[in-house]
C-alpha positions as YAML, in Angstrom:
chain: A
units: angstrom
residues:
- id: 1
  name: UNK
  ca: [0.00, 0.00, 0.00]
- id: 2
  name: UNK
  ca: [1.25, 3.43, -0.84]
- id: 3
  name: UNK
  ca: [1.76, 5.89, 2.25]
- id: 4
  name: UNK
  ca: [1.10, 8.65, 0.01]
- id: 5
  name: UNK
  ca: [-0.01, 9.62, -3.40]
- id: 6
  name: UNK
  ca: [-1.55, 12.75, -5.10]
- id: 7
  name: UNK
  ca: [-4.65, 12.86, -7.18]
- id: 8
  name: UNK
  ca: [-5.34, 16.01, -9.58]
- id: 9
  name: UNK
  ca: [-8.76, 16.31, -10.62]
- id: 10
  name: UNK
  ca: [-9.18, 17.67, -13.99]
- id: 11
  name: UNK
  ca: [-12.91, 18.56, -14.81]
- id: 12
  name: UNK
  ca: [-14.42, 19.32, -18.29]
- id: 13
  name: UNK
  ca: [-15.92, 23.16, -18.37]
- id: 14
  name: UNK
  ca: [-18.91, 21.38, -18.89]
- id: 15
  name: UNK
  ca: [-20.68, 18.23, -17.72]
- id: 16
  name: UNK
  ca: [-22.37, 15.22, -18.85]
- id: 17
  name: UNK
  ca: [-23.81, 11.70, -17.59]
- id: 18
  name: UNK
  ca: [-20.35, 9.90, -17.49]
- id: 19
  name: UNK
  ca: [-19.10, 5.84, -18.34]
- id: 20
  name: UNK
  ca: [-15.93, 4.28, -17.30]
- id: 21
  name: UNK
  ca: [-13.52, 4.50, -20.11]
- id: 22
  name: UNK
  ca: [-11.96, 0.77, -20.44]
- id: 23
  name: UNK
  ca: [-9.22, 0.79, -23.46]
- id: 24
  name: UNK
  ca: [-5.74, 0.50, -23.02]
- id: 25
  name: UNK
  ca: [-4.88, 4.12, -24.42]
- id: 26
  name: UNK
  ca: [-6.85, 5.62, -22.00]
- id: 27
  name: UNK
  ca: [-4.76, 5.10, -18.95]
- id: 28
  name: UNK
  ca: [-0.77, 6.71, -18.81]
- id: 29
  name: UNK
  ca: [1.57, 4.81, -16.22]
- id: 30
  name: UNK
  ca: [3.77, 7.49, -15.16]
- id: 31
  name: UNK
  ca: [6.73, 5.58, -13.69]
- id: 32
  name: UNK
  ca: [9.32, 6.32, -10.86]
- id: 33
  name: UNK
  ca: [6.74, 9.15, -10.65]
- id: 34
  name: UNK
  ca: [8.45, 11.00, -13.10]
- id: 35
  name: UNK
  ca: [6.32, 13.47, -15.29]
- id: 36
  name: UNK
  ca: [8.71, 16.31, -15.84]
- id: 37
  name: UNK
  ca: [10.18, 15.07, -19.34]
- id: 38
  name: UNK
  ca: [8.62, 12.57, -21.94]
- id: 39
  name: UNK
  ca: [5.75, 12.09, -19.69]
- id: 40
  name: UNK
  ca: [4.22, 15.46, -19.90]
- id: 41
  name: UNK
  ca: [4.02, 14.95, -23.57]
- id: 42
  name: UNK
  ca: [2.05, 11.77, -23.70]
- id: 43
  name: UNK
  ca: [-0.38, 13.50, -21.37]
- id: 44
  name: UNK
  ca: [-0.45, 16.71, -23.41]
- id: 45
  name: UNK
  ca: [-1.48, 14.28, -26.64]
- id: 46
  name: UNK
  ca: [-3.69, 11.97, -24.27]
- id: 47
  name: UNK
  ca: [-5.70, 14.55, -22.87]
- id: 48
  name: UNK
  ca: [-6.53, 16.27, -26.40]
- id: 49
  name: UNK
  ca: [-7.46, 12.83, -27.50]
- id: 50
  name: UNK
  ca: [-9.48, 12.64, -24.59]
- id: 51
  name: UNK
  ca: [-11.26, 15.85, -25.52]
- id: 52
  name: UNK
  ca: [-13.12, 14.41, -28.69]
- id: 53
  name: UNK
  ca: [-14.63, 11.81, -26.66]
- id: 54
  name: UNK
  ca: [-15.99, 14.58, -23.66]
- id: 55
  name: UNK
  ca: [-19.01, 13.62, -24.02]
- id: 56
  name: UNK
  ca: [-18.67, 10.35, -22.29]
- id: 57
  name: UNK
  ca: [-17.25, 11.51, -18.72]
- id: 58
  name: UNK
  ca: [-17.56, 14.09, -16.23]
- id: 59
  name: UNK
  ca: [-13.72, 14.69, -14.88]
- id: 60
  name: UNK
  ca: [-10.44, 12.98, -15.58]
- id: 61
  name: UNK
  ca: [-8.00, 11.63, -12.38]
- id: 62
  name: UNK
  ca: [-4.70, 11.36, -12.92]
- id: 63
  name: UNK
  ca: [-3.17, 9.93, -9.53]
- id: 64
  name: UNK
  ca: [0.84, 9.73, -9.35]
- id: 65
  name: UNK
  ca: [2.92, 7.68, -7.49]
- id: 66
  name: UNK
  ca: [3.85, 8.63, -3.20]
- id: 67
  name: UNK
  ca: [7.25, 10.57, -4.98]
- id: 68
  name: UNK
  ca: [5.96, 12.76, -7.32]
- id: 69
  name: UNK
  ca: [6.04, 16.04, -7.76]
- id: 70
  name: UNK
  ca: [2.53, 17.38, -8.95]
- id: 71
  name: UNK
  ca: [3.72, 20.72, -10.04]
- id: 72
  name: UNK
  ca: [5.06, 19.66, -13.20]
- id: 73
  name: UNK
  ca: [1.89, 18.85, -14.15]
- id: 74
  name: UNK
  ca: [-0.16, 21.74, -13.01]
- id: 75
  name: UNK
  ca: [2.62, 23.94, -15.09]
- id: 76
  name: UNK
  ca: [1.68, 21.69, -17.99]
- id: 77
  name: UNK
  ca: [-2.30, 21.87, -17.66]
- id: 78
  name: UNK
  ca: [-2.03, 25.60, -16.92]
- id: 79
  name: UNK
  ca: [0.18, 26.59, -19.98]
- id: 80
  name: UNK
  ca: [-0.83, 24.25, -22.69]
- id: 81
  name: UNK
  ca: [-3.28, 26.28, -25.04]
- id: 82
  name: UNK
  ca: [-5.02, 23.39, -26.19]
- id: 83
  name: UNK
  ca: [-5.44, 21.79, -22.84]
- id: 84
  name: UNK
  ca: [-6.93, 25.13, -21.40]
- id: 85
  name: UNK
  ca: [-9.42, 25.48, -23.73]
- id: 86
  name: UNK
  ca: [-11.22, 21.98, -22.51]
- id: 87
  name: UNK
  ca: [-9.98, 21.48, -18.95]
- id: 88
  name: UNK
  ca: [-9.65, 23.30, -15.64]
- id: 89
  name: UNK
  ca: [-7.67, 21.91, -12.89]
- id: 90
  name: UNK
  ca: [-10.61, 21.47, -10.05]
- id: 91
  name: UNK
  ca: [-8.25, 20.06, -7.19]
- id: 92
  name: UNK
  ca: [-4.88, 18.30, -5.72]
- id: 93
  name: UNK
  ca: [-5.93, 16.05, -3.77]
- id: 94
  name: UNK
  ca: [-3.16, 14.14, -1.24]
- id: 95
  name: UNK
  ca: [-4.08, 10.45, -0.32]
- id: 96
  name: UNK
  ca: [-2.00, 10.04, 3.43]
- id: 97
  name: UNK
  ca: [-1.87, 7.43, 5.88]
- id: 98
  name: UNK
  ca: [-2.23, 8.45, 9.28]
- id: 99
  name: UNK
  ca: [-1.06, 5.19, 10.65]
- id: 100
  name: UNK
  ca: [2.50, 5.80, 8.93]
- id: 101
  name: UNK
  ca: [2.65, 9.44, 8.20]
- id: 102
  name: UNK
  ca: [4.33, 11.41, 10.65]
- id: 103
  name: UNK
  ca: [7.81, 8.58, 9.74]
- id: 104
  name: UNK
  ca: [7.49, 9.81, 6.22]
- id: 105
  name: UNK
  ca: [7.26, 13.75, 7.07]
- id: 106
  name: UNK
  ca: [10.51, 13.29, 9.59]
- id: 107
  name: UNK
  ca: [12.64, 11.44, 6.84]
- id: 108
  name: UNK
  ca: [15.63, 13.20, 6.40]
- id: 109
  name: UNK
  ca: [16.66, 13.99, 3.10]
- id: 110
  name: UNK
  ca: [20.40, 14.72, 1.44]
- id: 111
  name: UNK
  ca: [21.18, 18.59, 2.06]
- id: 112
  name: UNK
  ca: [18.49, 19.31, 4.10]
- id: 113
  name: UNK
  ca: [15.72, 19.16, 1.08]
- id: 114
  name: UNK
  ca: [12.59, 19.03, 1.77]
- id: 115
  name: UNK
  ca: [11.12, 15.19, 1.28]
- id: 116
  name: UNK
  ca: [8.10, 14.06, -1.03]
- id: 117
  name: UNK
  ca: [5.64, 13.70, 1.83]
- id: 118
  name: UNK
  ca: [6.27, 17.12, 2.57]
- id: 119
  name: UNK
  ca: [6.12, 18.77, -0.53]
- id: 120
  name: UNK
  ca: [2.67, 16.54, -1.27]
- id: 121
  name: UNK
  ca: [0.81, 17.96, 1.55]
- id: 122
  name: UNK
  ca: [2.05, 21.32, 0.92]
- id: 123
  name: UNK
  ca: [1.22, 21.51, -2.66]
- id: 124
  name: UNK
  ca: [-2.74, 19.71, -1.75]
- id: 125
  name: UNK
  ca: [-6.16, 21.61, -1.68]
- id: 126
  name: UNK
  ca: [-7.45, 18.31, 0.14]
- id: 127
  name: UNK
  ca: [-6.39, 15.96, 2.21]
- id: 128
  name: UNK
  ca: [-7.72, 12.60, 2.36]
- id: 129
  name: UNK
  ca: [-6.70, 11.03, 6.25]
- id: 130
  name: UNK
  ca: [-6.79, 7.74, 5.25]
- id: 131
  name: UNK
  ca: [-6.62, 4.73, 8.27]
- id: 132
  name: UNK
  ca: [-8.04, 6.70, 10.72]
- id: 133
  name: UNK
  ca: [-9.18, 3.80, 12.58]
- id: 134
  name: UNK
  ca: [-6.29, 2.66, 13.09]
- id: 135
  name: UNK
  ca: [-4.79, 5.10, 15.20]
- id: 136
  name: UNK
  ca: [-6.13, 6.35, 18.85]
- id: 137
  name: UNK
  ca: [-7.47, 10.02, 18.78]
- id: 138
  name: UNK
  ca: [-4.98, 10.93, 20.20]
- id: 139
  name: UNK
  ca: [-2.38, 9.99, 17.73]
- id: 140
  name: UNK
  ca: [-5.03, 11.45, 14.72]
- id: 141
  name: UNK
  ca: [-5.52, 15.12, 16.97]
- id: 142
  name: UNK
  ca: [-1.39, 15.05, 16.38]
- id: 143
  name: UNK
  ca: [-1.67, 14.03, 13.10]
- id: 144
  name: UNK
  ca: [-4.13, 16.92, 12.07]
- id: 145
  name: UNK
  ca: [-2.20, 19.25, 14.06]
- id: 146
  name: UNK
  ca: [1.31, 18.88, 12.13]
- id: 147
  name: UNK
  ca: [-0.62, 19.09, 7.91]
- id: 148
  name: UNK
  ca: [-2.50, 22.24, 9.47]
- id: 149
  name: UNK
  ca: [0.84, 23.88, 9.99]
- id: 150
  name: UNK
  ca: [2.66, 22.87, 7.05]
- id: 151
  name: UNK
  ca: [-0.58, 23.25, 5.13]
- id: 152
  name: UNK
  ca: [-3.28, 25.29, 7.01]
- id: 153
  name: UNK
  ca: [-5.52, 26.36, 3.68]
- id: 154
  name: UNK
  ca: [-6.14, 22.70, 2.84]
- id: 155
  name: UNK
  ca: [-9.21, 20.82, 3.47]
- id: 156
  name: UNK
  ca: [-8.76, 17.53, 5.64]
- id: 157
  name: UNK
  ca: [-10.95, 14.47, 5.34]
- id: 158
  name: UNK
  ca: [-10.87, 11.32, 7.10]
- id: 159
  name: UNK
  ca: [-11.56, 8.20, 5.63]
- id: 160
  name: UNK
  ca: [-11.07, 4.41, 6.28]
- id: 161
  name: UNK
  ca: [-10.05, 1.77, 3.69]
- id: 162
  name: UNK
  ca: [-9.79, 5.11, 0.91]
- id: 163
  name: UNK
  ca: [-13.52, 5.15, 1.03]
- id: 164
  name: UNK
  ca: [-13.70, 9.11, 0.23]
- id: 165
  name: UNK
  ca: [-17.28, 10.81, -0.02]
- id: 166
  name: UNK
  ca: [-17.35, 12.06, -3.56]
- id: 167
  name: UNK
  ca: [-19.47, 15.05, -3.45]
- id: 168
  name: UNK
  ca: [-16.45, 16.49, -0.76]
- id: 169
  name: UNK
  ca: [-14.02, 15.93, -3.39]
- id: 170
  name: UNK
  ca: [-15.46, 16.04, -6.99]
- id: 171
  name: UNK
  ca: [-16.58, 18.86, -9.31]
- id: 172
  name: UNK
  ca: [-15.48, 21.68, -6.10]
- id: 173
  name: UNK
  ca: [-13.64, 24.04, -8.15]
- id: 174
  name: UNK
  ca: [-11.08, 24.16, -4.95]
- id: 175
  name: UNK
  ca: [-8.18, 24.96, -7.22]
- id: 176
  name: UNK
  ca: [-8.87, 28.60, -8.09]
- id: 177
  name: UNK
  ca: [-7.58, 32.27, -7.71]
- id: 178
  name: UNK
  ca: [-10.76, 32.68, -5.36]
- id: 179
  name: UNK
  ca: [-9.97, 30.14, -2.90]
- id: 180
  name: UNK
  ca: [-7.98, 32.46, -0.23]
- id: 181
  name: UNK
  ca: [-11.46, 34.29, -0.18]
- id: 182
  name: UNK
  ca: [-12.18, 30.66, 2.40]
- id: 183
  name: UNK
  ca: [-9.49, 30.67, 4.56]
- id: 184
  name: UNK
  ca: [-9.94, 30.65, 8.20]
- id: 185
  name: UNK
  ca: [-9.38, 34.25, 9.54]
- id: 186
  name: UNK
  ca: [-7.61, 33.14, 12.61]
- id: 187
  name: UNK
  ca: [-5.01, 31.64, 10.37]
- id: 188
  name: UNK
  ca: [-3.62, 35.23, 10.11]
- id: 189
  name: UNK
  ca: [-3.42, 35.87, 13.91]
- id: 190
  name: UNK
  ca: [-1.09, 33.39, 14.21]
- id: 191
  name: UNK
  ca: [2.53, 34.84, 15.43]
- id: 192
  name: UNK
  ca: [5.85, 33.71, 14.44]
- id: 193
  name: UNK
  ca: [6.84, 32.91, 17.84]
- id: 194
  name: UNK
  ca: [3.47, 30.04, 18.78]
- id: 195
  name: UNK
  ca: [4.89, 28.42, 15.34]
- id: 196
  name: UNK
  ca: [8.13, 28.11, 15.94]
- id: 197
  name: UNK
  ca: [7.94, 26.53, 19.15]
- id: 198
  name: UNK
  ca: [6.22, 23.45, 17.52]
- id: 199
  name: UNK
  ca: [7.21, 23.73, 14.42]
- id: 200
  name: UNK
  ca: [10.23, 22.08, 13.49]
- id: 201
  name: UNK
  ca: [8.89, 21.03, 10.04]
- id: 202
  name: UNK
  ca: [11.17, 22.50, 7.02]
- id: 203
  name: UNK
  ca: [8.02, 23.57, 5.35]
- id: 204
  name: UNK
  ca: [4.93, 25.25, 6.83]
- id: 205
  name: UNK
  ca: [2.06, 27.86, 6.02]
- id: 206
  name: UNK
  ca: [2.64, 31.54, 6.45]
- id: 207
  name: UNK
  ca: [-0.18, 34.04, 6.37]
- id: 208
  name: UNK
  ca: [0.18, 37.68, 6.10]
- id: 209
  name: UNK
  ca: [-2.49, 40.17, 6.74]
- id: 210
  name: UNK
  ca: [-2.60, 43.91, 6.69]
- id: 211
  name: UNK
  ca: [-5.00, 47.19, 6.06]
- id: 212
  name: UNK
  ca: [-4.64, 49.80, 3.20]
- id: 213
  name: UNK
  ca: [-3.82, 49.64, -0.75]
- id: 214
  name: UNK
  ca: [-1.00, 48.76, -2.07]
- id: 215
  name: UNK
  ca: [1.23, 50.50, -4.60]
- id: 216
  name: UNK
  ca: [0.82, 48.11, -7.67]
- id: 217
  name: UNK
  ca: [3.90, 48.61, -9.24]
- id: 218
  name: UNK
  ca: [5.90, 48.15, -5.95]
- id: 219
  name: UNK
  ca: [4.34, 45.22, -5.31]
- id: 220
  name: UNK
  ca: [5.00, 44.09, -8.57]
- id: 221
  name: UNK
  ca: [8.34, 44.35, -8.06]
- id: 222
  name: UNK
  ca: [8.40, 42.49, -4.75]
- id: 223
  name: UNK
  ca: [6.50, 39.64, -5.97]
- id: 224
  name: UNK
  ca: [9.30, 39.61, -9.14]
- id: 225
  name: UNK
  ca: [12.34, 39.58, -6.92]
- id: 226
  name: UNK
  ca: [10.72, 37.25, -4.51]
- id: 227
  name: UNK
  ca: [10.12, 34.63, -7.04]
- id: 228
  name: UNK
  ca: [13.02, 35.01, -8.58]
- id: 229
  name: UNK
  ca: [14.86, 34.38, -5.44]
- id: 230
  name: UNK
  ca: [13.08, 31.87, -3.73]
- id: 231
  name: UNK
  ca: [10.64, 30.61, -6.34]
- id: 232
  name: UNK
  ca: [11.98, 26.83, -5.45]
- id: 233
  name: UNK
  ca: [10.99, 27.47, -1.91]
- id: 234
  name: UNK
  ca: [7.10, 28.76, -2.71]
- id: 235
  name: UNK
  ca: [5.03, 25.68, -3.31]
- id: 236
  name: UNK
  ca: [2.01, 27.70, -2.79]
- id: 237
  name: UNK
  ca: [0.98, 31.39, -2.58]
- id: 238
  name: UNK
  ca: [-2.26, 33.08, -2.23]
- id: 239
  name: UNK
  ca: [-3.32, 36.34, -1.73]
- id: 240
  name: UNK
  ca: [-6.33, 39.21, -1.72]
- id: 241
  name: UNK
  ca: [-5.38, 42.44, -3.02]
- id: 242
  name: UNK
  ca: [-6.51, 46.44, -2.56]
- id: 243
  name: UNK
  ca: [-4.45, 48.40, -4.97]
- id: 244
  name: UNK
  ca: [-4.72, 52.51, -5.06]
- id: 245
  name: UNK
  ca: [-6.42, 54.01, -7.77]
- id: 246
  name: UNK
  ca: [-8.45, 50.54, -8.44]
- id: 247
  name: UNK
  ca: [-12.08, 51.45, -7.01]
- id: 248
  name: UNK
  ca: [-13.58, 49.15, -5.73]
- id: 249
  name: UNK
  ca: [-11.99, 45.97, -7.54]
- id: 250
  name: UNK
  ca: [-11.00, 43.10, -5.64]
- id: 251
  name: UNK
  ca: [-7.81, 41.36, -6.52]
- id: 252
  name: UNK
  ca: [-6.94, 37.91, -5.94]
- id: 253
  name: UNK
  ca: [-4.05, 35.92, -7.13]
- id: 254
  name: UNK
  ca: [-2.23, 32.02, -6.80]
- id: 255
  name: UNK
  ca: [0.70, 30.80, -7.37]
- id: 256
  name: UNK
  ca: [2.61, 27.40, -7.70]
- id: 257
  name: UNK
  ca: [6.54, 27.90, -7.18]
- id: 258
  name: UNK
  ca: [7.52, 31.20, -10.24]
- id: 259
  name: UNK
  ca: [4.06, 30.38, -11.85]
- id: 260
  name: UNK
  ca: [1.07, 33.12, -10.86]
- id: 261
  name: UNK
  ca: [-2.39, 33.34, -12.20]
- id: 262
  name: UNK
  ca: [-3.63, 36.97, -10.82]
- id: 263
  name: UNK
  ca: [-7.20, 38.55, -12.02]
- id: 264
  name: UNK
  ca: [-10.33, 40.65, -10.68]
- id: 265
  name: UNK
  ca: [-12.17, 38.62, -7.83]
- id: 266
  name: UNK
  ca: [-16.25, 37.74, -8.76]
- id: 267
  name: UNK
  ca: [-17.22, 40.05, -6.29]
- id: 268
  name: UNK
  ca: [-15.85, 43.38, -5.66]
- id: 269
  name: UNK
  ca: [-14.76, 45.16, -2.39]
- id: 270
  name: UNK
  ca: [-18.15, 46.05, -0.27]
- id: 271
  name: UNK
  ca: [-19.12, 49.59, 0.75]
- id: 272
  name: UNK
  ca: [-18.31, 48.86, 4.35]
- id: 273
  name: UNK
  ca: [-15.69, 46.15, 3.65]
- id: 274
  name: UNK
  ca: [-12.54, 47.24, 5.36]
- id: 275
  name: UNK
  ca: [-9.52, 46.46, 2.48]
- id: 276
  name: UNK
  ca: [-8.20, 43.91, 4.07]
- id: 277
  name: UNK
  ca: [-4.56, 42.51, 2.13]
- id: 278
  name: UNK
  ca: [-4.41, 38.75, 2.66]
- id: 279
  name: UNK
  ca: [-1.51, 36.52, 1.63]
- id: 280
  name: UNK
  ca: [-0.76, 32.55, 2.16]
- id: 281
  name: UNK
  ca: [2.56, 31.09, 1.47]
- id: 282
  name: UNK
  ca: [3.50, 27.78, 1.83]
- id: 283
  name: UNK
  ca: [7.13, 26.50, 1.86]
- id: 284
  name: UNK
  ca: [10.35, 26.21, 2.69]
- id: 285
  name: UNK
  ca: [12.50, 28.01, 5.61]
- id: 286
  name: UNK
  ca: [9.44, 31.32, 5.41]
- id: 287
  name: UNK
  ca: [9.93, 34.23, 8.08]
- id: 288
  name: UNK
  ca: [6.61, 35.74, 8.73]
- id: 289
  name: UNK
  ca: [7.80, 39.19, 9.81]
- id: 290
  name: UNK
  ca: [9.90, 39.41, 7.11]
- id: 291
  name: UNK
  ca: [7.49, 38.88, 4.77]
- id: 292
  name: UNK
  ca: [5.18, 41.18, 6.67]
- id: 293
  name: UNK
  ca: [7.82, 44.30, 6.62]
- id: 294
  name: UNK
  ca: [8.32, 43.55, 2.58]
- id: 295
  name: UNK
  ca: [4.84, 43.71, 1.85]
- id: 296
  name: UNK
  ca: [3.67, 46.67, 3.91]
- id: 297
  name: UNK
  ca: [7.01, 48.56, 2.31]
- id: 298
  name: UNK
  ca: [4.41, 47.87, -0.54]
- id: 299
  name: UNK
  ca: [1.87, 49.97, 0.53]
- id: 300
  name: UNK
  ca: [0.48, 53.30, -1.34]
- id: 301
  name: UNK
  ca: [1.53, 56.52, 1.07]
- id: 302
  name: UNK
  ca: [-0.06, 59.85, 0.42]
...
C-alpha cells in the first residue's frame, strides 16, 4: 500500500452523464513518478485525444505515485493552449496514511531538502486522512495538528479503507484564484513565535495580513524579486489584493513555485468592507515578519 499519493482532478468546463472508459490508451503509467520530461508529452497528446470523446465523462484523475512532484503537471495543464481550452484543474488532492505518516514527514533527506511527503501535503487543496481507525485520537488530533501547519488552507478528510465521499471531493472548483477568499481568519493571527515553538517542520504555512492599498507597481516588483529568489521554496501562494487608484476591484491571485495566475475577484470590495490585504505562502524556511515588513514597504503613502 502506498503511504502517500496525489490525485489532480481535472474537470471538463462542462458536464455530462459519465461511463468508465476501459481501453488501453486511455490510462498513462507514469513511472518512478516521473512526469517532468517525456511524460508530460504523452499527457499533453492523451488529454486532447481525450477531448473528442468529452461527451462520455464528467472529470479525468490522474493519480501519481507517493514521490511525485505534482507541479510539473499543473505547469503543464495551466500553460498548454489546447489543454486550457477543454480542462480546468478542479483540485490536488493528497491520499496520506495516518497510521505511517508522521515517519514519512521526519525522513531526512540529502542537504536538508525538503522530502516528497512534505512537498505533497504542501502543494494539496485536500487531504484525504486515510486509516483513521487505526490510530487512537490521540495519535489522529497530532496528526491533524502537524498538515494544518505545514498546510493550514487545505481541506482535511478522514476516511477508512480510501472510502472518500465524492461530493467532498469532486466537481469543487477548490483549485482557483478565489480560494484564499475561504481561509480561516484566525489563520492570520497566528505569530511567528506560537509556530516556531512546535514547528520544526522545514516547510509550513505563512499568512500575512494587513489594512490599506498597495502600490501596484511596488508590489510588482516584490513579488518579481521574490520569485526570482526563492521561487523553489514557494510551493504555494495566495493572496487578496486592494491596490490605489483601483475602485472598488477586488484582486486575488495564486501561485505554484515562479508560476502566478492573478485577475479581478467575482465580487468586488463592499461599501463597508474594510480592504483587508491577505496573503498565504507555503514553503520552505518562510519568516513571517519578514514577509510582513516587505509587503507593507508595498503599501500606497499619500
Amino acid at each position: 500500500m502506498l503511504t502517500l499519493s496525489t490525485i489532480l482532478l481535472l474537470t471538463f468546463l462542462y458536464t455530462t452523464v459519465a461511463e468508465a472508459i476501459d481501453t488501453p490508451e486511455d490510462i498513462i503509467t507514469m513511472d518512478n513518478g516521473c512526469v517532468c520530461c517525456s511524460i508530460r508529452g504523452d499527457l499533453i497528446r492523451t488529454l486532447a485525444q481525450l477531448e473528442k470523446r468529452r461527451h462520455e465523462f464528467d472529470a479525468i484523475l490522474l493519480e501519481t505515485t507517493g514521490l511525485a512532484d505534482p507541479a510539473p503537471i499543473v505547469y503543464t495543464c495551466q500553460t498548454n493552449p489546447k489543454i486550457n481550452e477543454s480542462y480546468r484543474i478542479d483540485s490536488i488532492i493528497c491520499l496520506a496514511d495516518c497510521k505511517h505518516l508522521t515517519q514519512h514527514l521526519d525522513e531526512q533527506k540529502p542537504d536538508d531538502s525538503v522530502n516528497e511527503a512534505l512537498q505533497q501535503v504542501a502543494f494539496a487543496d485536500k487531504i484525504l486522512l486515510n486509516k483513521v481507525d487505526l490510530v487512537s485520537e490521540e495519535e489522529k488530533k497530532k496528526v491533524k495538528e502537524r498538515l494544518g501547519r505545514i498546510n493550514n488552507f487545505a481541506t482535511i478528510i478522514e476516511t477508512e479503507r480510501s472510502r472518500a465521499p465524492l461530493d467532498k471531493i469532486l466537481g469543487l472548483n477548490t483549485f482557483n484564484i478565489e480560494s484564499i477568499l475561504k481561509v480561516e481568519p484566525n489563520f492570520f493571527d497566528d505569530d511567528d513565535d506560537s509556530k516556531k515553538s512546535h514547528n520544526l517542520d522545514l516547510v509550513q504555512s505563512v499568512g500575512v495580513q494587513f489594512k490599506g492599498n498597495l502600490h501596484a507597481q511596488w508590489f510588482n516588483m516584490f513579488m518579481m524579486d521574490l520569485l526570482k529568489e526563492r521561487a523553489a521554496d514557494l510551493y504555494r501562494t495566495k493572496g487578496v489584493l486592494s491596490f490605489h487608484g483601483q475602485g472598488d476591484v477586488k484582486f486575488v491571485f495564486q501561485g505554484v513555485h515562479e508560476q502566478i495566475n492573478f485577475g479581478p475577484a467575482s465580487e468586488p470590495w463592499g461599501s463597508d468592507e474594510e480592504r483587508t490585504n491577505k496573503f498565504v505562502f507555503i514553503g520552505k524556511n518562510l519568516n513571517r515578519k519578514e514577509l510582513t515588513k516587505s509587503l507593507m514597504e508595498c503599501l500606497y503613502k499619500e
